[in-house]
Amino acid sequence: MSDGSEWAKDKVGAIVVAAGSSQRMGGVDKLYVSIQGRPLFTFALETFVNSSIINQIVLVTAPSMLDVTRSVIQEIGYSDLVKVCPGGDRRQDSVRLGLQSVSNCTWVIVHDGARPCVDPGLIEMGLNAAQETGAAVPGIPLSDTVKLVDVKGRIKRTFDRNKLWSIQTPQIFRKELLEKAHNSIVDSVTDDATMIEKMGHVVKIFPGSRENIKITWPSDLIIIQSILKGEFEE
């Protein structure tokens, strides 16, 4: 832990979300795909386990995979380091359930288990960024042009890509702020930062990583394997 950081004396909890439906993976559970002989989600988990910054780790998994996940955690020797709990129907439900298992922490980090290449430096950078408002997320500026399209496939609007960022995890929040968001916002959202925004709270952004991709499509697995082997070039 960096003694010079404002959060150095605070306890930090991490929630790794591994309870997705993997609908776009053709029915294959992406989080349990074997990469280098181990389930995909264990790569992100390892980063948090090895971080001196993190005091608690909660892994949220699909209820149907609870026993399998606990078995994996035991096999890799993380049983005393990681608490496994069942998730809910929506991503935000899974985070809320994971949040209930985090105790006595000032900060909570929420990370997608489907992002196996999270860099340890990203975690510390996020905690530093979150000091100003209590909420911070990593992101990268968009390079593609983004257009709004109607149900008939007609372009209705083109956005200024210079103002658009692609948001990643880990997302960092003061625990009490994240708890308030989950108790207040019932609308379905795709990330926790959106809930904070809906409360009118400011969320800071900090530089993400192009290697920190989320496994969404089968072709993403090829990229991930290249990154993990050190063969990836931006």
Coordinates of C-alpha atoms in Angstrom, one line a residue:
M1 CA 0.0 0.0 0.0
S2 CA 1.2 3.5 -0.8
D3 CA 1.7 5.3 2.5
G4 CA 1.5 8.7 0.8
S5 CA -2.0 8.1 -0.5
E6 CA -5.0 9.7 1.2
W7 CA -6.7 6.3 1.4
A8 CA -3.7 4.5 2.7
K9 CA -5.2 3.9 6.2
D10 CA -8.7 3.0 4.9
K11 CA -9.9 -0.5 4.4
V12 CA -10.7 -1.5 0.9
G13 CA -13.1 -4.2 -0.2
A14 CA -13.4 -5.7 -3.7
I15 CA -16.5 -7.3 -5.4
V16 CA -15.7 -9.4 -8.4
V17 CA -18.9 -10.1 -10.4
A18 CA -18.9 -13.4 -12.1
A19 CA -22.7 -14.1 -12.4
G20 CA -23.4 -13.0 -16.0
S21 CA -25.6 -14.9 -18.4
S22 CA -23.1 -15.1 -21.3
Q23 CA -25.9 -14.8 -23.9
R24 CA -23.7 -13.4 -26.6
M25 CA -21.2 -16.3 -26.1
G26 CA -23.6 -18.8 -27.7
G27 CA -24.6 -20.4 -24.4
V28 CA -21.0 -21.0 -23.3
D29 CA -20.4 -19.6 -19.8
K30 CA -17.5 -17.2 -20.6
L31 CA -16.4 -17.0 -16.9
Y32 CA -15.6 -20.7 -16.8
V33 CA -13.9 -21.0 -20.2
S34 CA -10.5 -22.6 -19.6
I35 CA -7.6 -20.2 -20.4
Q36 CA -4.1 -21.6 -19.8
G37 CA -5.7 -24.5 -17.9
R38 CA -7.8 -22.4 -15.5
P39 CA -11.3 -20.7 -15.4
L40 CA -11.3 -17.2 -16.9
F41 CA -12.6 -15.5 -13.8
T42 CA -9.6 -16.6 -11.8
F43 CA -7.3 -14.2 -13.6
A44 CA -9.0 -11.1 -12.3
L45 CA -9.5 -12.7 -8.9
E46 CA -5.7 -13.3 -8.7
T47 CA -4.9 -9.7 -9.3
F48 CA -7.1 -8.7 -6.3
V49 CA -5.8 -11.5 -4.1
N50 CA -2.2 -10.4 -4.8
S51 CA -2.9 -6.7 -4.1
S52 CA -1.7 -5.4 -0.8
I53 CA -4.3 -2.6 -1.1
I54 CA -7.3 -5.0 -0.8
N55 CA -8.5 -6.1 2.6
Q56 CA -11.6 -8.1 1.6
I57 CA -12.7 -9.9 -1.5
V58 CA -16.2 -11.1 -2.4
L59 CA -16.8 -13.2 -5.5
V60 CA -20.4 -13.1 -6.7
T61 CA -21.4 -16.1 -8.9
A62 CA -24.6 -17.4 -10.4
P63 CA -26.6 -19.5 -7.9
S64 CA -26.4 -22.5 -10.2
M65 CA -22.6 -22.3 -10.2
L66 CA -22.1 -21.7 -6.5
D67 CA -20.8 -25.2 -5.7
V68 CA -18.6 -25.3 -8.8
T69 CA -17.2 -21.9 -8.0
R70 CA -16.4 -22.8 -4.3
S71 CA -14.7 -25.9 -5.5
V72 CA -12.5 -23.9 -7.9
I73 CA -11.7 -21.4 -5.1
Q74 CA -10.6 -24.3 -2.9
E75 CA -8.5 -25.9 -5.6
I76 CA -6.5 -22.7 -6.2
G77 CA -6.0 -22.1 -2.5
Y78 CA -8.2 -19.0 -2.1
S79 CA -10.8 -20.3 0.3
D80 CA -9.5 -18.3 3.2
L81 CA -9.1 -15.2 1.1
V82 CA -12.2 -15.0 -1.0
K83 CA -15.9 -15.2 0.1
V84 CA -18.2 -16.6 -2.5
C85 CA -21.8 -15.6 -2.6
P86 CA -24.7 -16.1 -5.0
G87 CA -25.8 -13.3 -7.3
G88 CA -29.2 -12.1 -8.5
D89 CA -31.1 -11.7 -11.7
R90 CA -29.5 -8.5 -12.8
R91 CA -25.9 -7.3 -12.6
Q92 CA -26.8 -4.6 -10.1
D93 CA -28.6 -7.2 -8.0
S94 CA -25.4 -9.3 -7.9
V95 CA -23.4 -6.2 -6.8
R96 CA -25.9 -5.4 -4.1
L97 CA -25.7 -8.9 -2.8
G98 CA -22.0 -8.8 -2.9
L99 CA -22.0 -5.4 -1.1
Q100 CA -23.9 -7.0 1.8
S101 CA -20.9 -9.3 2.3
V102 CA -18.4 -6.5 2.5
S103 CA -17.9 -5.3 6.1
N104 CA -15.9 -2.5 7.8
C105 CA -14.5 -1.0 4.6
T106 CA -14.4 2.6 3.6
W107 CA -14.0 1.9 -0.1
V108 CA -15.5 -0.7 -2.4
I109 CA -14.1 -1.7 -5.8
V110 CA -16.5 -3.4 -8.2
H111 CA -14.9 -5.4 -11.1
D112 CA -16.2 -7.6 -13.9
G113 CA -14.9 -11.1 -13.7
A114 CA -15.0 -11.1 -17.5
R115 CA -12.1 -8.6 -17.5
P116 CA -9.2 -10.9 -16.8
C117 CA -6.4 -8.5 -17.7
V118 CA -7.0 -5.8 -15.0
D119 CA -3.7 -4.2 -14.1
P120 CA -2.8 -3.7 -10.4
G121 CA -1.9 -0.1 -11.1
L122 CA -5.4 0.6 -12.4
I123 CA -6.7 -0.2 -8.9
E124 CA -4.4 2.2 -7.2
M125 CA -5.0 4.9 -9.8
G126 CA -8.8 4.5 -9.3
L127 CA -8.5 4.9 -5.5
N128 CA -6.5 8.1 -6.0
A129 CA -9.1 9.4 -8.5
A130 CA -12.0 8.6 -6.2
Q131 CA -10.7 10.8 -3.4
E132 CA -12.3 14.0 -4.9
T133 CA -15.9 12.8 -5.2
G134 CA -16.1 9.4 -3.7
A135 CA -16.6 7.7 -7.1
A136 CA -14.3 7.0 -10.0
V137 CA -14.3 4.8 -13.1
P138 CA -11.7 3.9 -15.7
G139 CA -12.4 4.7 -19.4
I140 CA -10.8 5.2 -22.8
P141 CA -11.7 7.7 -25.4
L142 CA -13.7 6.3 -28.3
S143 CA -12.0 6.1 -31.7
D144 CA -15.1 5.0 -33.6
T145 CA -17.9 7.4 -34.7
V146 CA -21.1 6.7 -32.8
K147 CA -24.5 7.2 -34.2
L148 CA -28.1 7.0 -32.8
V149 CA -30.2 4.6 -35.0
D150 CA -34.0 4.1 -34.8
V151 CA -35.9 0.8 -34.9
K152 CA -36.1 1.0 -38.8
G153 CA -32.3 1.2 -39.1
R154 CA -32.2 4.9 -39.9
I155 CA -29.5 7.2 -38.5
K156 CA -31.1 9.9 -36.4
R157 CA -28.0 11.6 -34.9
T158 CA -24.2 11.5 -34.9
F159 CA -22.4 12.2 -31.6
D160 CA -19.2 14.1 -31.0
R161 CA -16.8 11.3 -30.3
N162 CA -14.4 13.7 -28.7
K163 CA -16.8 13.8 -25.7
L164 CA -17.4 10.0 -25.5
W165 CA -15.6 7.5 -23.5
S166 CA -15.9 3.7 -23.2
I167 CA -16.2 2.8 -19.5
Q168 CA -14.5 -0.1 -17.9
T169 CA -14.1 -1.7 -14.4
P170 CA -12.7 -1.6 -11.7
Q171 CA -15.1 1.1 -10.5
I172 CA -14.3 2.6 -7.1
F173 CA -16.8 4.1 -4.6
R174 CA -17.1 5.1 -1.0
K175 CA -19.0 2.2 0.5
E176 CA -21.7 4.3 2.0
L177 CA -22.3 6.1 -1.3
L178 CA -22.6 2.8 -3.2
E179 CA -25.0 1.4 -0.6
K180 CA -27.1 4.5 -0.9
A181 CA -27.2 4.1 -4.7
H182 CA -28.3 0.5 -4.5
N183 CA -31.0 1.3 -1.9
S184 CA -32.3 4.3 -4.0
I185 CA -32.1 3.3 -7.7
V186 CA -34.4 0.5 -8.9
D187 CA -34.1 1.2 -12.7
S188 CA -32.0 -1.4 -14.6
V189 CA -28.5 0.0 -15.3
T190 CA -25.4 -1.5 -16.9
D191 CA -22.9 -0.3 -14.4
D192 CA -22.7 1.1 -10.8
A193 CA -21.5 4.5 -11.9
T194 CA -24.8 5.0 -13.7
M195 CA -26.6 4.6 -10.4
I196 CA -24.4 7.2 -8.7
E197 CA -25.0 9.6 -11.6
K198 CA -28.8 9.1 -11.3
M199 CA -28.5 10.4 -7.7
G200 CA -26.9 13.6 -9.1
H201 CA -23.5 12.7 -7.7
V202 CA -20.3 13.5 -9.7
V203 CA -18.2 10.5 -10.9
K204 CA -14.6 11.1 -11.9
I205 CA -13.0 9.3 -14.8
F206 CA -9.4 8.1 -14.9
P207 CA -7.4 6.5 -17.8
G208 CA -8.3 2.9 -18.4
S209 CA -6.4 0.3 -20.4
R210 CA -7.0 -1.0 -23.9
E211 CA -5.8 -4.4 -22.7
N212 CA -8.6 -4.4 -20.0
I213 CA -11.2 -5.7 -22.4
K214 CA -14.4 -7.5 -21.4
I215 CA -15.1 -10.9 -22.8
T216 CA -18.3 -10.5 -24.7
W217 CA -18.0 -12.4 -28.0
P218 CA -16.2 -15.7 -28.7
S219 CA -13.6 -13.8 -30.8
D220 CA -12.6 -11.8 -27.7
L221 CA -11.1 -15.0 -26.3
I222 CA -8.4 -14.9 -29.0
I223 CA -7.4 -11.4 -28.0
I224 CA -7.4 -12.3 -24.3
Q225 CA -5.1 -15.2 -24.8
S226 CA -2.7 -13.0 -26.8
I227 CA -2.7 -10.4 -24.0
L228 CA -2.1 -13.0 -21.3
K229 CA 0.8 -14.5 -23.3
G230 CA 2.3 -11.0 -23.7
E231 CA 1.8 -11.0 -27.5
F232 CA -0.8 -8.2 -27.7
E233 CA 0.0 -5.0 -29.5
E234 CA -2.3 -2.0 -29.5

